[in-house]
Amino acid sequence: MTNHSNNPAIGGKTSMKTIREAINDALREEMRRDPTVIILGEEVSGGAGCDGEDDAYGGVFGVTKGLMPEFGRERVIDTPISEAAIIGAAAGAANNGLRPVAELMFFDFIGVSFDQIFNQAAKFRYMFGGKSKTPMVIRGTVGGGWRAGAQHSSMLHSIVTHIAGLKVVMPANAYDAKGLMVQAIRDDDPVIFLEHKVMYDIACEVPDEQYSIPFGEASFPRQGNDVTIVAISNMVTHAITVADILAEEGIGCDVIDPRTVSPLDHEAILESVEVTGRLVIIDEGNPRCGLATDIAGIVAEHGFYSLKAPILTVTAPHTPVPFAPELEDAYLPSAEKLMVAVREVLAAGRSGA
Amino acid sequence: MPYSTEFLLSAYRTMKTIREFEERCVKEFEGGNIPGFTHVSNGQEAIAVAACIDLSDKDIIGSTHRGHGHCIAKGCDVGGMMKEIMGRATGLCKGKGGSMHIADIDKGMLGANAIVGGGPPLVNGAALAAKTLGTKNVALSFNGDGSANQGTVFEAMNLAVVLKLPHVFVYENNGYAEGTAANYGVGSNSLTDRNAGFGMPAECVDGLDFFATYEALKTATERARNGGGPTAIEAMCVRFDGHFIGDPQLYRGKDEIKNARKNQDCLKIFRERVIAEGWLKAAEMNAIDKEVMAEIETSVVDALAAPHPDPATDLMSDVYCSY
C-alpha cells in the first residue's frame, strides 16, 4: 500500500476504497456541496431514451454510477457521441457559472475534441486578458493493458502537459484520486484528470470525509538515498515493486510520484537527485517529447552537478499501442524493465561523492 | 409606428459605428498601426445589430474571426476595442487577444474566435449554464457560410436540439468562405434546409434588411428564452472587403464589390426605409453620423497614445487563476 507520509494527517474514519469508488465519492460529495457541479459525457449515466434500465452504465468503467439517480439527468447529462460538443459545452458552461466535469470515455478521443481543449478552454483566460475563468474538469481514461489496441490505450498526458493554460492530474492510488478530484473540481482553471484504466480496482484506505490535495506537490511512496525513481500513474506501481525488492538488498530508492504533471513539483525531484545523484524516470508515454524527456531535461539543466551517472528513461517505444497480448506486453514499461535501468544507473558513472 | 424612435436611432447608431470602425480599421491597418491579421465585417452590420439589440449583458454571444461588429453590437467599448486591436495594454484584453480573439465577458461577449467553427460548441455551454441555472438568459452564436461546414457546428446543432438549449444559431451567409464560394462549399446548396434537418426551426432572411432580420431573430430569441430550444437563422449578406485586410480578392467578379457598395448597402437600405416610412428624419441620422465619426476618431487617437504591454509583467500573467 502506498505510504502517504507527506500528506497532512486527516482524522476521522477511513474505509478501504478502490480508485473507482474514491473518484465516485469525490464527485458525489462535490455535487452535494455545490449545485453548480454537473457531469456530462457519453453514458455517464446510460440508458437515456432507452426502454431498459436507467443508469445502465454509470460511465463505461462505472465511475459515475449512481450519480444520475441522486442528481437527475439535468446534472448528470448523457450526450450524443460528440466529443467536441461535450468539451465545448463544458468550457462554455464553465465561463458562465457552472463547474462541469466532462468525461472523455477514452482519452484517445481528444483527437476529435482537441480544438475545444487547447485552442479554446486553455487559452480563454490569457486571450481575454485575465477576465475569464474556466473551472472545468475533463476526465479521461488512459493507458494500455486492456488489449484495447491503438485507439483506446494511448498515454497522451504529454500532449496536454505541453499546453499552457491546462493543469494535468494523474493519480496513482485511491487516496490521491479522491483528494485530487476534489481539488480539480474546486480549481478555477481547466484540469485534465487522467485515470489509468488498469488501476480502477486498486484499493487503499481513504478518509470518508472530503479533503483536497494541492496540485504541484509530489508524494514519496518510498524513500531512500541511493537512486531516485520518478513515476506517474500506473508506473508508480512498478516503481514500488522495484524499490521493495532493492530495499531487501540494502539499496534505497527514492520513489517520487508527482501526482500532477502540470504543475510539476520540480523541487521534489531536484532535491531528491541532489541526495541520490542517480535518476531513472519511468513513463508509459511514447519516448519523444514526452514526460520522461521533459523531467530528464529539467534535471540536466538544473541538477547537472548533482548527477553521478547518466539519467535513464524507461518508456514505451516509438510505436502506437499494439493489440496482440505479446506485443502489448512488450510495448508497456514494466517492473522488470525498470529494474534493469535502475541497476544500470546504480552501476554506472562516478561512485559516491 | 411599429418601432420606437429610440430603438431606431439606437439601431442606426450601432450600425454606423460598426461601419466607421471597420472602415477605419482598414485605414489604420494599411497605415501600419494594427499588427497581425484583421478581418472586417463592413457590409454585414444589419445582422449583428438585429441579433444583439434586444440582448442584455447576461445573454451570451460567441463570435467569429470577423467579430468586430458583433462586439460593438453587444455593447463592447469602442475605445477599448481599438486599443485591443492595436495591441495596447489598456485594450479590452490587455493586448493579449487582438482582433481575432477580442472578448468582453462582462458584456456577455464570449469571444471572437479564430478557429472557424470553434464558437458554437462553447455557446452551447453558455446556453446549458442558462438552462441549468434557470436564468432565462439566451445564447447566440454567429457563424458564416464557411463555419457551417465544420463538424463542430454540426455537433453543436445536434446537441442543442437534444438538450433543448436556448441557443440561436445565426448564419451570416456572405457568399464566401475566405476565397471559396458558398455555392461551391455548401454541398446541399441550402444552408437553411440543412439546418432544418437537425430538427430545429430554420429560416432564411435578407440580411441586408435590418427589419426582416430583426423580426426573425426576435422570434428565435423569444423561443429560446421561453424554453423552446434552438433556432437557426440564415441571413444573406455581402462582404464589402476581403477575407482579410489586404486580400486582393481576385476571386470576386468584375465590379461585384462596387455594385454591392452601391446597391446592397444595409445602412443605405435602412436609411431609405425609415425615411420613406416617416419613422426618422435624415437630419437625425446625419447628426448621429457626425457623433460616430468623432467617437471613432477619438478611439484611434487614444489607442495610438495608449501604453504598450510590458513583457516583464504582462507576458506571464493571466495564464492560470493559480499555478
XYZ file of C-alpha atoms in Angstrom:
676
model
C 0.000 0.000 0.000
C 1.142 3.473 -0.739
C 2.782 5.414 2.018
C 1.244 8.862 2.432
C 3.887 10.092 4.813
C 3.951 13.568 3.335
C 0.196 14.024 3.267
C -1.396 16.064 6.026
C -2.898 13.848 8.684
C -6.620 13.563 8.260
C -8.555 12.494 11.300
C -11.767 10.566 11.343
C -12.934 7.355 9.814
C -11.337 5.742 6.784
C -12.568 2.973 4.533
C -10.940 0.650 2.044
C -11.816 2.151 -1.333
C -10.856 1.469 -4.912
C -9.803 4.296 -7.196
C -13.166 3.928 -8.935
C -15.027 4.350 -5.642
C -12.792 7.173 -4.471
C -13.466 9.240 -7.602
C -17.178 8.463 -7.348
C -17.149 9.646 -3.708
C -15.366 12.854 -4.655
C -17.860 13.599 -7.431
C -20.898 12.809 -5.275
C -19.776 14.894 -2.323
C -18.852 17.855 -4.502
C -22.215 17.652 -6.297
C -23.986 17.629 -2.923
C -21.924 20.566 -1.710
C -22.090 22.691 -4.857
C -25.183 22.765 -7.099
C -23.158 24.231 -9.973
C -21.200 20.993 -10.416
C -22.551 18.976 -13.343
C -21.320 15.917 -15.197
C -21.619 15.387 -18.921
C -20.409 12.782 -21.342
C -21.267 9.604 -23.169
C -23.193 7.141 -20.944
C -22.119 8.907 -17.771
C -25.464 7.526 -16.689
C -26.526 5.463 -19.665
C -29.868 4.347 -20.921
C -31.111 7.777 -21.998
C -34.117 7.294 -24.235
C -33.893 3.511 -23.950
C -36.605 1.121 -22.821
C -34.394 -0.710 -20.332
C -32.737 0.345 -17.091
C -31.700 3.867 -16.213
C -28.109 4.396 -15.090
C -27.267 1.347 -17.150
C -23.562 2.236 -17.386
C -22.587 4.951 -14.910
C -19.733 5.624 -17.284
C -18.201 2.805 -19.298
C -15.933 1.995 -16.324
C -18.678 2.605 -13.751
C -17.006 5.630 -12.188
C -20.148 7.808 -12.246
C -22.543 5.010 -11.330
C -25.343 6.074 -9.032
C -24.913 9.810 -9.550
C -27.779 10.250 -12.023
C -30.340 8.596 -9.698
C -29.313 11.029 -6.972
C -28.859 14.223 -9.011
C -31.076 13.677 -12.033
C -30.477 13.904 -15.756
C -30.282 17.705 -15.560
C -26.980 17.413 -13.693
C -25.695 14.084 -14.976
C -26.117 14.597 -18.676
C -25.850 11.811 -21.211
C -24.702 13.300 -24.504
C -24.601 12.086 -28.066
C -21.217 10.772 -29.229
C -19.915 14.252 -29.972
C -16.690 14.874 -28.113
C -16.111 18.363 -29.496
C -19.621 19.331 -28.428
C -19.102 17.786 -24.981
C -15.880 19.665 -24.304
C -17.218 22.875 -25.841
C -20.360 22.740 -23.731
C -18.275 22.198 -20.614
C -15.936 25.072 -21.446
C -18.736 27.478 -22.306
C -20.687 26.498 -19.203
C -17.576 26.932 -17.052
C -17.351 30.505 -18.260
C -20.938 31.071 -17.273
C -21.304 29.892 -13.719
C -21.102 26.102 -13.758
C -18.321 23.726 -12.731
C -18.666 20.962 -15.311
C -16.931 17.625 -15.159
C -16.805 16.347 -18.732
C -15.893 12.769 -19.477
C -13.897 11.597 -22.463
C -14.616 7.878 -22.238
C -11.167 7.139 -23.641
C -8.702 9.989 -23.662
C -7.700 8.931 -27.173
C -10.853 10.792 -28.171
C -9.165 14.139 -27.603
C -8.375 13.812 -31.292
C -11.872 14.843 -32.276
C -12.219 17.415 -29.495
C -8.752 18.831 -29.200
C -9.540 22.246 -30.642
C -12.064 22.856 -27.894
C -9.433 21.883 -25.304
C -6.269 23.575 -26.452
C -7.442 26.445 -28.633
C -10.499 27.341 -26.582
C -10.602 26.307 -22.914
C -6.866 26.505 -22.313
C -6.445 29.932 -23.891
C -9.548 31.816 -22.746
C -8.058 33.430 -19.700
C -4.929 34.607 -21.468
C -6.636 35.770 -24.664
C -9.278 37.604 -22.664
C -6.709 39.459 -20.587
C -7.462 37.623 -17.346
C -11.148 38.467 -17.363
C -12.492 34.913 -17.531
C -12.114 31.738 -15.549
C -12.835 28.249 -16.809
C -13.384 25.895 -13.865
C -13.854 22.645 -15.729
C -12.547 19.121 -15.354
C -12.011 16.755 -18.264
C -11.851 13.166 -17.033
C -10.370 10.603 -19.364
C -9.087 7.075 -19.191
C -5.532 6.440 -20.338
C -3.064 3.654 -20.727
C -2.608 0.158 -22.031
C -3.098 -3.266 -20.568
C -6.666 -3.933 -21.633
C -5.706 -5.267 -25.055
C -7.781 -2.417 -26.415
C -5.413 -1.607 -29.256
C -4.046 1.597 -30.674
C -7.084 3.894 -30.373
C -8.227 3.037 -26.832
C -4.932 2.666 -24.974
C -2.848 5.775 -25.575
C -0.995 7.640 -22.863
C -1.409 11.186 -24.109
C -0.579 13.145 -20.963
C 2.469 14.738 -22.549
C 0.348 16.349 -25.231
C -1.848 18.165 -22.724
C 1.062 18.894 -20.381
C 2.578 20.820 -23.271
C -0.376 23.221 -23.353
C -0.155 26.389 -21.274
C -3.449 27.018 -19.535
C -4.174 23.382 -18.681
C -3.446 21.505 -15.478
C -2.840 17.768 -15.711
C -3.543 15.363 -12.869
C -2.589 11.659 -12.789
C -3.437 9.873 -9.564
C -1.792 6.558 -8.722
C -3.883 5.472 -5.737
C -7.358 5.925 -4.309
C -6.313 8.360 -1.594
C -4.769 10.723 -4.128
C -7.590 10.173 -6.623
C -10.203 11.458 -4.190
C -8.237 14.426 -2.900
C -7.043 15.452 -6.347
C -10.540 15.162 -7.847
C -11.939 17.418 -5.116
C -9.186 19.925 -5.850
C -9.802 19.615 -9.607
C -13.486 20.440 -9.233
C -12.826 23.380 -6.909
C -9.976 24.674 -9.074
C -10.727 27.704 -11.255
C -8.624 26.533 -14.215
C -9.289 23.762 -16.738
C -7.985 20.485 -15.331
C -7.276 17.292 -17.267
C -7.802 14.353 -14.894
C -6.317 11.146 -16.288
C -7.364 7.807 -14.854
C -5.352 4.724 -15.770
C -7.827 2.066 -16.781
C -5.930 -0.879 -15.243
C -5.899 0.821 -11.823
C -9.607 1.300 -11.095
C -9.829 -1.709 -8.756
C -6.709 -0.955 -6.740
C -7.737 -0.074 -3.180
C -6.282 1.647 -0.157
C -7.572 3.313 2.998
C -9.335 6.550 2.122
C -10.783 9.062 4.587
C -14.563 9.173 4.480
C -14.595 12.932 4.815
C -13.898 15.261 1.921
C -10.349 16.596 1.553
C -8.336 18.118 -1.209
C -4.730 17.620 -2.267
C -2.967 20.684 -3.677
C -1.615 20.470 -7.213
C 2.129 20.545 -7.769
C 3.048 18.602 -4.628
C 4.666 15.228 -5.221
C 4.294 12.283 -2.881
C 7.033 9.848 -1.879
C 5.670 6.324 -1.812
C 9.148 5.002 -0.922
C 12.119 6.907 0.404
C 15.807 6.174 0.034
C 19.212 7.721 -0.639
C 20.711 5.664 -3.457
C 18.624 6.288 -6.571
C 15.660 8.471 -7.494
C 12.800 6.928 -9.475
C 10.180 9.298 -10.857
C 6.980 7.512 -11.849
C 3.439 8.561 -12.589
C 0.079 6.889 -12.815
C 0.346 3.129 -13.167
C 4.138 3.314 -13.358
C 4.185 4.109 -9.632
C 3.131 0.503 -9.060
C 6.232 -0.736 -10.878
C 8.469 1.744 -9.062
C 7.229 0.500 -5.682
C 7.792 -3.122 -6.723
C 11.376 -2.353 -7.705
C 12.012 -0.261 -4.592
C 10.771 -3.033 -2.303
C 12.976 -5.663 -3.960
C 16.047 -3.436 -3.798
C 15.310 -2.488 -0.202
C 15.938 -6.123 0.708
C 19.390 -5.756 -0.882
C 20.035 -2.676 1.178
C 19.552 -0.255 -1.731
C 17.339 2.728 -1.017
C 15.094 4.015 -3.815
C 13.534 7.453 -3.540
C 10.279 6.956 -5.430
C 8.620 10.209 -6.448
C 5.042 10.334 -7.690
C 4.471 13.882 -8.941
C 0.684 13.247 -8.880
C 0.214 16.283 -11.131
C 2.432 16.739 -14.164
C 1.225 20.296 -14.748
C 2.088 21.906 -12.432
C 5.084 19.672 -11.783
C 6.903 19.540 -8.450
C 10.362 20.348 -9.826
C 11.761 20.922 -6.368
C 10.942 17.474 -5.059
C 12.744 15.874 -7.996
C 15.781 18.154 -7.864
C 16.119 17.812 -4.105
C 15.994 14.048 -4.343
C 18.591 13.937 -7.131
C 20.791 16.189 -5.048
C 20.892 13.401 -2.454
C 20.976 10.324 -4.694
C 22.850 11.622 -7.743
C 21.092 8.973 -9.849
C 17.797 9.234 -11.678
C 15.533 6.864 -13.580
C 12.219 8.077 -14.981
C 9.557 5.557 -15.912
C 6.705 6.748 -18.115
C 4.144 4.826 -20.159
C 4.076 7.533 -22.813
C 5.979 7.412 -26.076
C 9.614 8.424 -25.766
C 9.879 11.561 -27.911
C 8.913 14.929 -26.417
C 7.416 13.049 -23.502
C 7.237 13.468 -19.766
C 10.351 11.377 -19.244
C 12.472 13.509 -21.539
C 10.925 16.623 -20.024
C 11.937 15.641 -16.497
C 15.341 14.485 -17.723
C 15.771 17.891 -19.330
C 14.816 19.721 -16.170
C 17.320 17.736 -14.114
C 20.034 18.075 -16.760
C 19.520 21.825 -16.763
C 19.076 22.460 -13.059
C 20.653 19.460 -11.316
C 23.567 18.538 -13.566
C 26.252 18.881 -10.905
C 24.355 16.517 -8.589
C 24.407 13.687 -11.120
C 26.809 10.777 -10.661
C 25.518 8.836 -13.677
C 23.580 9.471 -16.867
C 19.816 9.844 -16.468
C 17.933 6.820 -17.781
C 14.371 6.676 -19.014
C 12.038 3.704 -19.291
C 9.191 4.407 -21.677
C 7.022 2.828 -24.310
C 8.739 2.585 -27.709
C 8.033 4.980 -30.579
C 5.070 2.955 -31.886
C 1.315 3.010 -31.493
C -0.061 0.709 -28.776
C -0.304 -2.768 -30.329
C -3.215 -5.167 -29.950
C -1.811 -8.702 -29.637
C -1.057 -9.521 -25.985
C 2.568 -10.463 -26.707
C 3.111 -7.162 -28.466
C 1.333 -5.037 -25.885
C 3.272 -6.680 -23.062
C 6.479 -5.929 -24.925
C 5.320 -2.352 -25.504
C 4.480 -1.449 -21.915
C 7.124 -0.428 -19.395
C 7.312 -2.950 -16.570
C 8.923 -3.529 -13.191
C 11.428 -5.807 -14.925
C 12.452 -3.132 -17.420
C 12.679 -0.601 -14.639
C 14.834 -2.924 -12.565
C 17.305 -3.276 -15.428
C 17.526 0.501 -15.756
C 17.896 1.085 -12.026
C 20.680 -1.489 -11.727
C 22.394 0.077 -14.730
C 22.255 3.559 -13.269
C 23.474 2.267 -9.906
C 26.473 0.644 -11.579
C 27.267 3.481 -13.926
C 29.253 6.618 -13.577
C 31.095 8.066 -10.649
C 30.922 6.384 -7.285
C 29.664 8.273 -4.260
C 30.630 11.907 -3.964
C -45.087 53.185 -35.934
C -44.016 49.602 -35.134
C -40.673 50.664 -33.613
C -39.858 53.377 -31.101
C -37.728 56.303 -32.232
C -35.236 55.390 -29.535
C -34.946 51.843 -30.914
C -34.467 53.073 -34.475
C -31.873 55.656 -33.528
C -30.032 53.080 -31.441
C -30.033 50.579 -34.301
C -28.777 53.173 -36.752
C -26.096 54.468 -34.413
C -24.719 50.975 -33.766
C -24.732 50.033 -37.441
C -22.998 53.265 -38.338
C -20.468 52.761 -35.539
C -19.588 49.330 -36.901
C -19.280 50.693 -40.428
C -16.963 53.516 -39.443
C -14.976 51.335 -37.055
C -14.322 48.774 -39.777
C -13.504 51.313 -42.473
C -11.112 52.953 -40.047
C -9.521 49.611 -39.187
C -8.711 49.183 -42.858
C -7.089 52.597 -42.924
C -5.129 52.049 -39.723
C -4.029 48.592 -40.817
C -2.776 49.973 -44.096
C -1.041 52.712 -42.135
C 0.857 50.097 -40.130
C -0.882 50.739 -36.830
C -2.549 47.326 -36.476
C -0.361 44.208 -36.183
C -1.322 40.735 -37.367
C -4.383 39.600 -39.277
C -7.580 41.612 -39.296
C -10.941 40.673 -40.784
C -13.586 43.364 -41.110
C -17.340 42.998 -41.302
C -18.436 46.134 -43.136
C -21.471 45.358 -45.225
C -22.816 42.894 -42.632
C -23.777 45.405 -39.915
C -27.527 44.874 -40.014
C -27.273 41.266 -38.842
C -25.017 41.978 -35.866
C -27.271 44.765 -34.664
C -30.515 42.907 -35.307
C -29.197 39.935 -33.351
C -27.887 41.823 -30.337
C -30.085 44.891 -29.933
C -32.512 43.174 -27.545
C -29.910 41.149 -25.625
C -28.746 42.012 -22.120
C -25.209 41.728 -20.780
C -26.271 38.410 -19.234
C -27.139 36.954 -22.621
C -24.065 35.449 -24.233
C -22.817 35.652 -27.787
C -19.989 33.781 -29.426
C -18.434 35.367 -32.459
C -16.099 34.600 -35.315
C -12.798 35.837 -36.708
C -14.924 38.576 -38.296
C -16.115 39.737 -34.903
C -15.719 43.495 -34.512
C -19.329 44.174 -35.469
C -20.670 41.611 -33.035
C -18.575 43.149 -30.257
C -19.861 46.635 -30.917
C -23.434 45.417 -31.252
C -23.116 43.608 -27.917
C -22.013 46.810 -26.205
C -18.257 46.432 -26.010
C -16.399 49.693 -25.542
C -15.228 51.012 -28.909
C -12.182 52.701 -27.408
C -11.183 49.518 -25.604
C -11.632 47.596 -28.828
C -9.436 49.901 -30.883
C -6.734 49.704 -28.227
C -7.004 45.913 -28.207
C -6.755 45.668 -31.972
C -3.649 47.847 -31.824
C -2.186 45.594 -29.111
C -2.188 48.076 -26.266
C -2.042 47.288 -22.545
C -5.291 49.106 -21.861
C -7.192 47.234 -24.564
C -10.228 45.122 -23.735
C -7.980 42.065 -23.318
C -4.786 43.904 -22.282
C -3.466 43.475 -25.804
C -3.281 39.690 -25.405
C -6.198 38.860 -27.666
C -6.147 41.144 -30.667
C -8.698 41.380 -33.437
C -9.275 37.637 -33.794
C -9.668 36.906 -30.052
C -11.352 40.021 -28.774
C -13.773 39.349 -25.928
C -15.520 41.014 -23.040
C -17.099 38.569 -20.616
C -18.686 41.418 -18.652
C -20.696 42.302 -21.750
C -21.657 38.707 -22.481
C -19.231 38.583 -25.377
C -17.584 35.161 -25.159
C -15.018 35.989 -27.747
C -14.254 36.326 -31.373
C -12.838 33.008 -32.462
C -10.002 32.489 -34.868
C -10.928 28.835 -35.294
C -13.722 28.625 -37.854
C -16.485 26.652 -36.137
C -14.821 26.974 -32.752
C -17.552 29.048 -31.183
C -20.866 27.160 -31.406
C -19.853 24.290 -29.064
C -18.875 26.898 -26.476
C -22.079 28.860 -26.932
C -23.928 25.619 -26.211
C -22.151 25.704 -22.877
C -23.387 29.198 -22.136
C -26.878 28.036 -23.075
C -26.503 24.941 -20.895
C -25.498 27.127 -17.951
C -28.560 29.326 -18.501
C -30.797 26.275 -18.672
C -29.231 24.546 -15.654
C -29.278 27.676 -13.502
C -32.746 28.663 -14.700
C -31.686 32.215 -15.558
C -33.818 32.641 -18.699
C -30.754 34.026 -20.430
C -30.144 33.073 -24.034
C -27.003 32.360 -26.022
C -26.385 33.181 -29.648
C -23.608 32.034 -31.919
C -22.521 33.775 -35.072
C -21.479 31.513 -37.901
C -20.604 32.022 -41.511
C -21.328 30.008 -44.596
C -17.781 28.716 -44.053
C -18.118 27.518 -40.456
C -21.459 25.987 -41.435
C -19.441 23.139 -42.964
C -17.411 22.379 -39.834
C -18.164 19.221 -37.898
C -18.054 21.126 -34.623
C -21.023 23.161 -35.804
C -22.960 20.042 -36.765
C -22.214 18.542 -33.358
C -23.244 21.746 -31.620
C -26.528 21.964 -33.519
C -27.413 18.373 -32.728
C -26.558 18.689 -29.045
C -28.544 21.922 -28.815
C -31.585 20.089 -30.163
C -31.036 17.021 -27.951
C -30.706 19.114 -24.782
C -33.208 21.748 -25.953
C -30.738 24.532 -25.290
C -31.603 28.249 -25.537
C -29.179 28.769 -28.397
C -29.855 30.817 -31.526
C -27.562 29.883 -34.404
C -27.055 32.832 -36.748
C -25.515 32.126 -40.137
C -24.156 35.189 -41.874
C -24.051 33.970 -45.449
C -21.881 36.478 -47.268
C -21.306 34.050 -50.108
C -17.643 33.475 -49.377
C -15.765 31.141 -47.074
C -12.482 33.021 -47.320
C -11.964 32.747 -51.096
C -14.310 29.864 -51.868
C -17.924 30.396 -52.849
C -20.703 29.144 -50.610
C -22.436 27.740 -53.662
C -19.383 25.512 -54.109
C -18.640 24.602 -50.492
C -22.130 24.027 -49.140
C -22.941 20.667 -50.671
C -26.651 20.834 -50.030
C -26.847 24.311 -51.661
C -29.303 25.430 -48.996
C -27.956 26.050 -45.515
C -31.443 26.576 -44.199
C -32.719 23.247 -45.495
C -29.747 21.561 -43.905
C -30.238 23.436 -40.616
C -33.854 22.325 -40.533
C -32.620 18.769 -40.922
C -31.120 18.984 -37.452
C -34.603 19.244 -36.062
C -34.842 22.919 -35.240
C -36.861 25.752 -36.784
C -34.784 27.232 -39.588
C -35.379 30.345 -41.624
C -33.576 32.312 -44.317
C -33.841 36.097 -44.294
C -32.489 39.047 -46.252
C -29.615 40.117 -44.023
C -29.428 43.474 -45.782
C -32.865 44.243 -44.413
C -32.424 45.112 -40.754
C -36.119 44.815 -40.035
C -36.639 41.398 -41.612
C -33.561 40.095 -39.822
C -34.605 41.646 -36.524
C -38.097 40.129 -36.626
C -36.772 36.642 -37.369
C -34.190 36.853 -34.629
C -36.664 38.288 -32.156
C -38.922 35.287 -32.669
C -35.956 32.911 -32.345
C -34.626 34.583 -29.213
C -38.030 34.615 -27.537
C -38.467 30.952 -28.382
C -35.121 30.160 -26.762
C -35.875 32.310 -23.719
C -39.186 30.569 -23.203
C -37.750 27.064 -23.265
C -38.479 26.336 -26.917
C -34.926 25.317 -27.761
C -32.635 26.353 -30.599
C -33.367 28.052 -33.913
C -31.174 28.594 -36.967
C -31.402 31.844 -38.895
C -29.506 32.240 -42.164
C -29.091 35.868 -43.167
C -27.952 36.588 -46.697
C -25.456 39.437 -46.831
C -22.489 40.950 -48.624
C -18.901 41.319 -47.521
C -17.615 44.712 -48.648
C -13.955 43.860 -48.072
C -11.730 40.846 -48.486
C -11.423 37.838 -46.256
C -8.656 39.779 -44.510
C -7.487 43.320 -44.911
C -5.103 43.205 -47.832
C -6.869 40.337 -49.590
C -6.594 41.208 -53.313
C -9.937 39.408 -53.862
C -9.044 38.111 -57.287
C -11.838 35.575 -56.880
C -14.571 38.194 -56.959
C -16.414 39.180 -60.099
C -15.763 42.330 -62.049
C -17.444 45.327 -60.413
C -19.006 42.998 -57.831
C -17.803 44.984 -54.812
C -18.501 48.345 -56.454
C -22.048 47.262 -57.231
C -22.539 45.811 -53.765
C -21.447 49.010 -52.086
C -23.844 50.914 -54.333
C -26.878 48.635 -54.336
C -26.519 46.232 -51.404
C -25.582 48.521 -48.544
C -27.631 47.677 -45.470
C -27.089 51.121 -43.983
C -28.423 52.867 -47.095
C -31.336 50.439 -47.195
C -32.105 51.202 -43.557
C -31.970 54.970 -44.118
C -34.184 54.837 -47.173
C -36.724 52.662 -45.382
C -37.025 54.762 -42.193
C -37.230 57.985 -44.225
C -39.819 56.534 -46.612
C -41.873 55.275 -43.691
C -41.543 58.625 -41.945
C -40.041 56.915 -38.879
C -36.836 59.003 -38.755
C -35.569 62.178 -40.380
C -32.369 62.344 -42.383
C -31.149 65.127 -40.135
C -31.400 62.898 -37.067
C -29.223 60.281 -38.722
C -26.795 62.858 -40.105
C -26.296 64.098 -36.571
C -25.528 60.580 -35.440
C -23.066 60.219 -38.301
C -21.096 63.181 -37.003
C -21.049 61.872 -33.468
C -19.943 58.437 -34.615
C -17.143 59.854 -36.749
C -15.922 61.821 -33.747
C -16.095 58.763 -31.499
C -14.073 56.658 -33.921
C -11.529 59.423 -34.373
C -11.152 59.667 -30.597
C -10.788 55.911 -30.295
C -7.894 55.942 -32.767
C -6.158 58.933 -31.221
C -6.483 57.403 -27.753
C -5.342 53.980 -28.922
C -2.261 55.348 -30.638
C -1.360 57.136 -27.412
C -2.115 54.158 -25.183
C 0.697 52.278 -23.431
C 2.113 49.075 -24.868
C 2.130 45.931 -22.703
C 5.223 45.403 -20.561
C 6.767 41.976 -21.187
C 8.263 41.993 -17.681
C 4.823 41.874 -16.100
C 2.293 41.040 -18.810
C 3.821 38.123 -20.725
C 3.474 35.587 -17.920
C 0.278 36.788 -16.253
C -3.289 35.577 -16.868
C -2.347 32.070 -17.999
C -3.914 30.477 -14.912
C -6.003 31.668 -11.981
C -3.340 29.955 -9.847
C -0.403 27.662 -10.720
